[in-house]
Amino acid sequence: MTTSAPEQKLQYTPSIQQLLETVSLYLHIPFCHTRCYYCDFNTYAGILPLREPYVRALVSEIALAGGQAQHADGSLRRARTIFFGGGTPSLLTVAQVGRLLNACRAAFALDEDAEITLEANPGTLTLEQLVGLRAAGINRLSLGSQSFDEQLLKEMGRIHTPEEITQALRSARAAGFTSVNLDFMFGLPGQSMRQWQETLAQAMALRPEHLSLYSLIIEEGTPFFDWTQEGRITPGDEDLCADMYEYADQLLQAAGYVNYEISNWALPGHESRHNLTYWRNLPYIGMGAGSHSFFAGKRFSNERDPQRYIHTLKRRQLPVVESETIEKVQEMSETAFLALRTAQGLHLPTFEERFAAPFASFVGDRLRMVKEAGLLEYAVGWLRLSKRGRLLGNEVFRRLLPE
Ligand code: SF4
């Protein structure tokens, strides 16, 4: 959906204090038909019968969290975005998604034009379901597509075919979705530049409003990790990955997409407001098994196991298992480092208003070397990574960590 003019104003002008009074909501849905071979998310196959008790527990958590987030005068906390992530949220029924949305509307003051995204697996969607989701209030769809190469999809353990991606997008359009993201991965074992180019060409032909392109990271505990150790698969090498990224960036920018964050491209006005919450280090409340939150000066996370999560909520208790107070200097570091991942970079006046301190005194001499090495550039009021800096971002980020 289009970012409204008032929202732009809130995001880009010094209205940071207003934004800090709002939240974004994340709802974790930990169900999948099967586990993809590269996935280390907190998600499970074979527990579909838990869907209904899980939704009941999540409705309880939303009510409890909304109560805790209320202002001192008892008014509801304003929520700007909702994101159903997973897992595979499209495995919920339309009625279950509707109950979760109603719970959010009852516990938070949801903006009328709130961005409400649902992640979906193209192999699990029907037109009827998409029409129902749109009517329930979902206004942005994110399709985990990963590749248009049938063989690569099989080798990743995906349950859908390339045709199902195209079909899902066409059905989404027919159901009235005007804001759709497609996720793809590069640097896959055995993936050639030619396969990547063909995937991007097919994606471009569908003209989604948003694309997320992630380089594969092989995480411990996944089949891909074991197979790499055993020498059965070889991940794409670094140079090839860099070439794939460069190719994608040039192709997408020529097609009118803005690379507004390292891994994300959008047609103007279709940047994900929910994801911008994370990159601007603004408050969010994550609900559901294993979800994370940043709210009221604390980072906290929930019980990961869905069964234990459900049992905790049956006792009307919040399922928080870890909590950390974020000191001001840490919040300053995180705010700078997350903003530098975005194309716009860090808006220095907003930073200084937020923390009531000059950026120069926070950063001291720590960025001098990376500035001299050409990794950073200044525009009026903004600090951002240069083209070279985007390839060597970690050199900059580690210098922003608290001393
Ligand atoms: S569908 Fe997504 S969340 Fe589920 S196993 Fe595959 S990658 Fe992980």
PDB file of C-alpha atoms in Angstrom, residues 5 25 37 65 81 97 112 123 127 185 200 206 210 220 253 286 293 308 321 361 366 379:
ATOM      1  CA  ALA A   5       1.742  11.888   3.243  1.00  0.00           C
ATOM      2  CA  LEU A  25       2.927  -5.443  16.063  1.00  0.00           C
ATOM      3  CA  TYR A  37      16.423 -27.557   4.274  1.00  0.00           C
ATOM      4  CA  ALA A  65       0.214  -7.066  25.855  1.00  0.00           C
ATOM      5  CA  THR A  81       1.588  -1.771  11.366  1.00  0.00           C
ATOM      6  CA  VAL A  97      -6.657 -14.400  10.913  1.00  0.00           C
ATOM      7  CA  GLU A 112      -7.042   3.454   9.941  1.00  0.00           C
ATOM      8  CA  GLY A 123       1.902 -23.570  -2.341  1.00  0.00           C
ATOM      9  CA  LEU A 127      -8.201 -17.365  -4.581  1.00  0.00           C
ATOM     10  CA  MET A 185      17.408 -16.191  -2.375  1.00  0.00           C
ATOM     11  CA  LEU A 200      14.908 -12.158 -11.710  1.00  0.00           C
ATOM     12  CA  LEU A 206       5.194 -10.014 -12.586  1.00  0.00           C
ATOM     13  CA  HIS A 210       8.436  -4.969  -3.421  1.00  0.00           C
ATOM     14  CA  GLU A 220      23.931 -24.631  12.198  1.00  0.00           C
ATOM     15  CA  GLN A 253      17.006   0.098 -10.219  1.00  0.00           C
ATOM     16  CA  GLY A 286       6.248  -9.313  19.019  1.00  0.00           C
ATOM     17  CA  SER A 293      10.018  -7.112  21.326  1.00  0.00           C
ATOM     18  CA  ARG A 308       4.670 -24.399  26.495  1.00  0.00           C
ATOM     19  CA  VAL A 321      11.360 -15.664  29.192  1.00  0.00           C
ATOM     20  CA  SER A 361      29.930  13.738  20.748  1.00  0.00           C
ATOM     21  CA  ARG A 366      35.533   6.260  16.022  1.00  0.00           C
ATOM     22  CA  ALA A 379      24.552  14.713   2.549  1.00  0.00           C
TER      23      ALA A 379
END
